[in-house]
Coordinates of C-alpha atoms and ligand atoms in Angstrom, one line a residue:
X1 CA 0.0 0.0 0.0
X2 CA 1.4 3.4 -0.9
X3 CA 1.1 6.7 1.0
X4 CA -1.3 9.1 -0.6
X5 CA -1.6 12.9 -0.2
X6 CA -4.2 14.1 2.3
X7 CA -7.5 14.7 0.5
X8 CA -7.3 11.8 -1.9
X9 CA -10.3 9.7 -1.0
X10 CA -9.9 6.0 -1.1
X11 CA -11.9 3.0 0.2
X12 CA -11.5 -0.5 1.6
X13 CA -14.0 -3.2 1.0
X14 CA -14.2 -6.4 3.1
X15 CA -16.6 -9.2 3.9
X16 CA -17.1 -7.9 7.4
X17 CA -16.9 -4.2 8.5
X18 CA -17.3 -4.2 12.3
X19 CA -18.2 -0.6 13.1
X20 CA -18.4 -1.0 16.9
X21 CA -21.1 1.7 16.6
X22 CA -24.7 2.1 15.6
X23 CA -24.2 0.4 12.2
X24 CA -23.2 -2.8 13.8
X25 CA -21.6 -5.3 11.5
X26 CA -21.9 -4.6 7.7
X27 CA -21.4 -7.6 5.5
X28 CA -19.7 -6.8 2.3
X29 CA -19.1 -3.3 3.5
X30 CA -17.0 -0.4 2.4
X31 CA -15.1 2.2 4.4
X32 CA -14.0 5.4 2.6
X33 CA -11.5 7.8 4.1
X34 CA -10.6 11.2 2.8
X35 CA -7.4 12.6 4.3
X36 CA -7.6 12.0 8.1
X37 CA -11.4 11.5 8.2
X38 CA -13.8 8.7 7.5
X39 CA -16.4 9.9 5.0
X40 CA -18.4 6.7 4.3
X41 CA -19.2 3.5 6.1
X42 CA -21.9 1.2 4.6
X43 CA -22.8 -1.3 2.0
X44 CA -21.0 -1.4 -1.2
X45 CA -24.0 -0.3 -3.3
X46 CA -24.4 2.9 -1.4
X47 CA -20.8 3.9 -1.7
X48 CA -20.0 7.1 -3.6
X49 CA -18.8 6.5 -7.2
X50 CA -15.4 7.3 -8.5
X51 CA -13.4 6.5 -5.4
X52 CA -10.7 3.8 -5.8
X53 CA -11.6 0.9 -3.6
X54 CA -9.1 -1.8 -2.4
X55 CA -10.7 -5.2 -2.3
X56 CA -9.7 -7.1 0.9
X57 CA -12.0 -10.1 0.3
X58 CA -12.7 -12.4 3.2
X59 CA -11.2 -10.1 5.8
X60 CA -12.4 -7.9 8.7
X61 CA -12.2 -4.1 9.1
X62 CA -12.5 -2.7 12.6
X63 CA -11.8 0.7 14.2
X64 CA -8.1 1.0 15.1
X65 CA -7.6 -0.5 18.6
X66 CA -7.2 1.9 21.5
X67 CA -4.9 0.9 24.4
X68 CA -6.2 3.0 27.3
X69 CA -3.6 2.0 30.0
X70 CA 0.1 1.6 29.3
X71 CA 3.4 2.4 31.0
X72 CA 5.1 2.1 27.6
X73 CA 7.9 4.7 28.3
X74 CA 10.5 2.7 30.1
X75 CA 14.0 1.3 29.7
X76 CA 15.8 -1.6 31.5
X77 CA 14.7 -5.1 32.2
X78 CA 13.1 -6.9 35.2
X79 CA 13.7 -10.4 33.9
X80 CA 15.3 -11.6 37.1
X81 CA 12.2 -10.5 39.1
X82 CA 9.9 -12.2 36.6
X83 CA 11.8 -15.5 37.1
X84 CA 11.9 -15.0 40.9
X85 CA 8.1 -14.4 40.9
X86 CA 7.5 -17.5 38.8
X87 CA 9.5 -19.4 41.4
X88 CA 7.2 -18.2 44.1
X89 CA 8.6 -14.8 45.3
X90 CA 6.0 -12.2 46.1
X91 CA 5.7 -9.0 43.9
X92 CA 5.1 -6.8 47.0
X93 CA 8.0 -8.4 48.9
X94 CA 10.3 -7.7 45.9
X95 CA 9.1 -4.1 45.9
X96 CA 9.8 -3.7 49.6
X97 CA 13.3 -5.0 49.1
X98 CA 13.9 -2.1 46.6
X99 CA 13.0 -3.9 43.4
X100 CA 9.8 -3.5 41.4
X101 CA 8.8 0.0 40.4
X102 CA 11.9 1.5 42.1
X103 CA 14.2 -0.8 40.1
X104 CA 12.8 0.7 36.8
X105 CA 13.0 4.1 38.4
X106 CA 16.8 3.6 38.7
X107 CA 17.0 2.8 35.0
X108 CA 14.9 5.8 34.1
X109 CA 16.9 8.1 36.3
X110 CA 20.1 7.0 34.5
X111 CA 18.6 7.4 31.0
X112 CA 18.4 10.5 28.8
X113 CA 15.2 11.9 27.3
X114 CA 16.4 10.6 23.9
X115 CA 17.0 7.1 25.4
X116 CA 13.4 7.1 26.6
X117 CA 12.0 8.5 23.4
X118 CA 13.8 5.8 21.4
X119 CA 12.4 3.0 23.6
X120 CA 8.9 4.4 23.4
X121 CA 9.0 5.0 19.7
X122 CA 10.1 1.4 18.9
X123 CA 7.4 0.1 21.2
X124 CA 4.6 2.3 19.7
X125 CA 5.6 1.2 16.2
X126 CA 5.3 -2.4 17.2
X127 CA 1.9 -1.7 18.9
X128 CA 0.7 -0.1 15.6
X129 CA 1.7 -3.2 13.7
X130 CA -0.5 -5.2 16.1
X131 CA -3.5 -3.0 15.2
X132 CA -3.3 -0.3 17.8
X133 CA -3.9 3.3 16.7
X134 CA -4.2 5.2 19.9
X135 CA -2.2 4.6 23.1
X136 CA -2.4 6.2 26.5
X137 CA 1.1 6.4 28.0
X138 CA 1.8 7.1 31.6
X139 CA 4.9 8.5 33.3
X140 CA 5.4 7.1 36.8
X141 CA 8.9 5.6 36.8
X142 CA 10.7 8.9 37.1
X143 CA 9.3 9.3 40.7
X144 CA 11.2 12.5 41.3
X145 CA 9.9 15.6 39.5
X146 CA 12.8 16.1 37.2
X147 CA 12.7 12.5 36.0
X148 CA 8.9 12.5 35.7
X149 CA 9.2 15.6 33.5
X150 CA 11.9 13.8 31.5
X151 CA 9.5 10.9 30.9
X152 CA 6.7 13.3 29.9
X153 CA 9.0 15.3 27.6
X154 CA 10.0 12.1 25.9
X155 CA 6.4 11.1 25.5
X156 CA 5.5 14.6 24.0
X157 CA 8.5 14.4 21.7
X158 CA 7.5 11.0 20.3
X159 CA 3.8 12.0 20.1
X160 CA 4.6 14.6 17.5
X161 CA 6.3 12.1 15.1
X162 CA 4.4 10.6 12.2
X163 CA 3.8 6.9 11.6
X164 CA 3.0 5.9 15.2
X165 CA -0.3 5.6 17.2
X166 CA -1.8 8.8 18.6
X167 CA -0.6 9.3 22.1
X168 CA -2.6 10.4 25.2
X169 CA -0.1 11.4 27.9
X170 CA -0.8 10.8 31.6
X171 CA 1.1 12.0 34.6
X172 CA 1.3 9.0 37.0
X173 CA 1.9 11.3 39.9
X174 CA 1.9 8.7 42.7
X175 CA 3.3 5.3 41.8
X176 CA 5.9 4.5 44.5
X177 CA 8.0 6.4 47.0
X178 CA 11.4 7.2 45.5
X179 CA 14.3 6.2 47.8
X180 CA 14.9 9.8 48.7
X181 CA 11.4 10.1 50.2
X182 CA 11.5 6.6 51.7
X183 CA 14.5 7.7 53.8
X184 CA 12.5 10.5 55.3
X185 CA 9.9 8.4 57.1
X186 CA 6.3 9.7 57.6
X187 CA 7.3 13.3 57.0
X188 CA 9.2 12.3 53.9
X189 CA 6.1 10.6 52.6
X190 CA 3.9 13.7 53.3
X191 CA 6.4 15.9 51.6
X192 CA 6.4 13.6 48.6
X193 CA 2.7 13.8 48.2
X194 CA 2.9 17.6 48.4
X195 CA 5.5 17.6 45.6
X196 CA 3.3 15.4 43.5
X197 CA 0.4 17.9 43.9
X198 CA 2.7 20.7 42.8
X199 CA 4.0 18.7 39.9
X200 CA 0.4 18.0 38.8
X201 CA -0.3 21.8 38.6
X202 CA 2.9 22.5 36.7
X203 CA 2.4 19.6 34.2
X204 CA -1.2 20.9 33.6
X205 CA 0.1 24.4 33.0
X206 CA 2.8 23.1 30.6
X207 CA 0.2 20.9 28.8
X208 CA 2.4 17.8 29.3
X209 CA -0.5 15.5 30.3
X210 CA -4.2 15.1 29.8
X211 CA -4.8 12.8 32.8
X212 CA -3.3 12.3 36.2
X213 CA -3.1 8.8 37.7
X214 CA -2.3 7.5 41.2
X215 CA -1.7 4.0 42.5
X216 CA -4.3 3.5 45.3
X217 CA -3.4 0.2 47.1
X218 CA -2.2 -1.3 50.3
X219 CA 1.4 -1.4 49.1
X220 CA 1.2 2.0 47.4
X221 CA -0.8 5.1 48.3
X222 CA -3.9 5.7 50.5
X223 CA -7.1 7.1 49.1
X224 CA -6.5 10.4 51.1
X225 CA -3.0 10.8 49.5
X226 CA -4.4 10.2 46.0
X227 CA -7.3 12.6 46.7
X228 CA -4.9 15.4 47.0
X229 CA -3.4 14.9 43.5
X230 CA -6.9 14.0 42.0
X231 CA -8.3 17.3 43.3
X232 CA -5.3 19.3 42.0
X233 CA -5.8 17.5 38.6
X234 CA -9.5 18.4 38.4
X235 CA -8.9 22.0 39.5
X236 CA -6.2 22.2 36.7
X237 CA -8.5 20.9 34.0
X238 CA -7.0 17.4 33.9
X239 CA -8.9 14.1 34.0
X240 CA -8.2 11.4 36.6
X241 CA -7.5 7.7 36.1
X242 CA -6.7 5.6 39.1
X243 CA -5.0 2.2 39.7
X244 CA -7.5 0.7 42.1
X245 CA -7.7 -2.6 44.0
X246 CA -4.9 -4.5 42.3
X247 CA -4.0 -6.2 45.6
X248 CA -6.4 -4.8 48.2
X249 CA -9.5 -2.6 48.4
X250 CA -8.5 0.5 50.3
X251 CA -11.4 2.7 49.1
X252 CA -10.0 3.6 45.7
X253 CA -13.4 3.0 43.9
X254 CA -15.2 5.4 46.3
X255 CA -12.5 8.0 45.8
X256 CA -12.7 7.6 42.0
X257 CA -16.5 8.2 42.1
X258 CA -16.0 11.2 44.4
X259 CA -13.5 12.9 42.1
X260 CA -15.5 11.9 39.0
X261 CA -12.5 10.0 37.6
X262 CA -12.6 8.9 34.0
X263 CA -11.4 5.3 34.9
X264 CA -10.5 2.9 37.6
X265 CA -8.0 0.3 36.5
X266 CA -7.2 -3.3 37.7
X267 CA -10.2 -3.9 40.1
X268 CA -9.2 -7.4 41.3
X269 CA -10.4 -6.2 44.7
X270 CA -13.5 -4.0 44.8
X271 CA -16.6 -4.2 47.0
X272 CA -20.2 -4.2 45.9
X273 CA -20.6 -0.7 47.4
X274 CA -17.5 0.5 45.5
X275 CA -19.0 -0.9 42.2
X276 CA -22.3 0.8 42.9
X277 CA -20.4 4.1 43.5
X278 CA -18.5 3.7 40.2
X279 CA -21.7 3.0 38.3
X280 CA -23.4 6.1 39.8
X281 CA -20.4 8.3 38.8
X282 CA -20.2 6.7 35.3
X283 CA -16.5 5.7 35.8
X284 CA -15.1 3.3 33.2
X285 CA -13.6 0.0 34.5
X286 CA -10.3 -0.8 32.8
X287 CA -9.4 -4.5 33.1
X288 CA -5.8 -5.5 32.8
X289 CA -5.8 -9.3 32.4
X290 CA -2.1 -9.6 31.5
X291 CA -1.1 -8.1 34.8
X292 CA -3.3 -10.5 36.7
X293 CA -2.1 -13.4 34.6
X294 CA 1.6 -12.7 35.4
X295 CA 0.8 -12.2 39.0
X296 CA -1.3 -15.4 39.2
X297 CA -4.3 -13.5 40.5
X298 CA -8.0 -14.3 40.7
X299 CA -9.9 -12.2 38.1
X300 CA -11.9 -9.1 39.0
X301 CA -15.7 -9.5 39.7
X302 CA -16.5 -9.1 36.0
X303 CA -20.1 -10.3 36.2
X304 CA -20.8 -7.7 39.0
X305 CA -19.1 -4.9 36.9
X306 CA -21.2 -5.9 33.9
X307 CA -24.4 -6.2 35.9
X308 CA -23.8 -2.7 37.4
X309 CA -23.7 -1.3 33.9
X310 CA -20.1 -0.1 34.0
X311 CA -18.4 0.6 30.7
X312 CA -15.7 -2.1 30.4
X313 CA -12.4 -1.4 28.9
X314 CA -9.5 -3.9 28.4
X315 CA -5.9 -2.6 28.1
X316 CA -2.4 -4.0 27.9
X317 CA -0.9 -2.3 31.0
X318 CA 2.4 -2.6 29.0
X319 CA 5.1 -2.2 31.7
X320 CA 8.3 -3.9 32.6
X321 CA 7.0 -5.5 35.8
X322 CA 3.5 -6.9 35.8
X323 CA 2.7 -6.8 32.1
X324 CA 5.9 -7.2 30.0
X325 CA 4.0 -7.1 26.7
X326 CA 3.2 -4.7 24.0
X327 CA 0.1 -6.5 22.8
X328 CA -3.4 -5.3 23.3
X329 CA -4.7 -8.3 21.2
X330 CA -3.0 -10.6 23.8
X331 CA -4.9 -8.8 26.6
X332 CA -8.2 -9.3 24.6
X333 CA -7.4 -13.0 24.3
X334 CA -6.9 -13.3 28.1
X335 CA -10.0 -11.1 28.8
X336 CA -12.1 -13.7 26.9
X337 CA -10.4 -16.8 28.1
X338 CA -9.7 -16.0 31.8
X339 CA -12.1 -13.1 32.6
X340 CA -15.1 -14.4 30.7
X341 CA -15.8 -11.5 28.4
X342 CA -17.5 -12.4 25.2
X343 CA -15.6 -11.7 22.0
X344 CA -18.0 -8.8 21.2
X345 CA -17.5 -7.3 24.7
X346 CA -13.7 -7.6 24.3
X347 CA -13.7 -5.8 21.0
X348 CA -15.8 -3.0 22.3
X349 CA -13.6 -2.8 25.3
X350 CA -10.6 -2.0 23.1
X351 CA -12.3 0.3 20.7
X352 CA -15.5 2.3 21.5
X353 CA -15.3 2.0 25.3
X354 CA -11.5 2.6 25.5
X355 CA -11.8 5.7 23.4
X356 CA -14.7 7.0 25.5
X357 CA -12.7 6.5 28.7
X358 CA -10.0 8.7 27.2
X359 CA -12.6 11.4 26.3
X360 CA -12.0 10.7 22.6
X361 CA -15.3 10.9 20.8
X362 CA -13.8 10.9 17.3
X363 CA -12.5 7.3 17.3
X364 CA -13.1 3.8 18.5
X365 CA -16.2 3.6 16.1
X366 CA -16.4 3.5 12.3
X367 CA -18.7 6.3 11.2
X368 CA -18.6 9.2 8.9
X369 CA -16.8 12.1 10.6
X370 CA -14.6 9.9 12.8
X371 CA -10.8 9.9 12.6
X372 CA -9.5 7.6 9.9
X373 CA -8.0 5.0 12.2
X374 CA -8.7 1.5 10.8
X375 CA -7.3 -1.9 11.4
X376 CA -7.6 -4.3 8.5
X377 CA -7.3 -7.8 9.9
X378 CA -6.0 -10.8 7.9
X379 CA -8.7 -12.8 9.6
X380 CA -12.2 -13.9 8.3
X381 CA -14.2 -13.0 11.4
X382 CA -13.9 -10.6 14.3
X383 CA -14.1 -13.4 16.8
X384 CA -10.7 -14.6 15.5
X385 CA -9.1 -11.3 16.8
X386 CA -9.4 -12.7 20.4
X387 CA -7.5 -15.9 19.6
X388 CA -4.0 -16.0 21.2
X389 CA -2.0 -15.8 18.0
X390 CA 1.2 -14.4 19.5
X391 CA 2.0 -12.8 16.2
X392 CA 0.4 -9.8 14.4
X393 CA -2.7 -10.7 12.4
X394 CA -3.2 -7.3 10.7
X395 CA -3.2 -7.0 7.0
X396 CA -2.8 -3.2 7.2
X397 CA -3.2 -0.4 9.8
X398 CA -4.3 3.1 8.9
X399 CA -3.6 5.9 11.4
X400 CA -5.1 9.3 10.7
X401 CA -5.6 8.3 7.1
X402 CA -2.0 7.1 6.6
X403 CA -1.0 3.4 6.3
X404 CA 1.8 2.6 8.7
X405 CA 4.9 1.1 7.2
X406 CA 5.5 -1.7 9.6
X407 CA 7.6 -1.7 12.8
Ligands
NIG501 O1 -0.2 -1.4 36.5 N1 0.2 -1.3 39.7 C1 1.1 -0.5 39.5 N2 1.7 -0.3 38.3 C2 2.0 -1.2 37.3 C3 3.1 -2.1 37.6 C4 4.3 -1.4 37.7 C5 5.6 -2.2 37.8 O2 5.6 -3.3 38.4 O3 6.5 -1.7 37.1 C6 0.7 -2.0 37.0 O4 0.6 -3.2 37.2
FE502 FE1 -0.7 0.1 35.3

């Protein structure tokens, strides 16, 4: 496929066009894009004449996938921890001994902004080849303000480049205590939270992030600590996403509802009252089955989340510790096989629902007027997308109207 100038309309015809929107599945459908925008989605006989159409045959077209939770801006490797955990060592015990998030913090602190940009760029290209066209990327391994800013600057730098998924940057303001704050005991901890609040305001002012995140858990930060950064985020015009209930329910869901967070992520541990609060506040539930797979955890209460009417999102959680992956399709596969989502739920969870949780109304659905982000699958049916292929099954990926050139 060749790159065309913006404005040159062209179409794609396939046996199944899965819109993830009001038009449902269109058999023998056509999608026409003009520049960076979709201009037609529908049956072949209603398509405007005179537009060159590429025939894909017995293949599937979906909206480009949206990965709504990643920590993709990292360097280093935690392979020794992974092996130790597989042999029975506990994730939290490794963290307490100075490994885990703090071990990646050391690698980030030693890296330059260009090192981080290069690692992120390569990862995003590979994600695109897997069918992903928008990626949320968190900071959160810098831990100290200068290194958090370095991560966010690397993310911003890569986000401006062509040929990669669209990037939604998130300041992960509270992830772990850096060694400098740990040494200060309770007052060091309180001072660190204050610094995170200040950083939130500065990052909002410098437009380096659209969301702020905090890790609310028994081995991380209390709801009261996270409330401080969440309120600063809201007051500065940023949205809030929260890591909640990965290991224990410490009131993160209630906090998320209170601050009208866009999403709560993980949710292995959440009470019925917490779920009801999330439903009332319309907070999206982001499920991260790769992390719970690598940690050998029991799945979240998916049936209760579904019954409460929560919008369910599935994301990769791409990170060097709990989700050493770059594959949202792998997350979808585990969401179906280990969490019990239907293939339809899983696909919506990585398209329409994921985009909505990021406040992106222009994607995740195939419809005229939407951004021209399409994944053309070398598969005969959308249910095949959630099979655990372990290799890319895309035929082509179009981001903002431009075909990507491969990783
Ligand atoms: O989403 N839960 C906290 N953060 C990451 C893991 C971070 C790490 O281990 O590096 C997660 O699982
Ligand atoms: Fe995460």
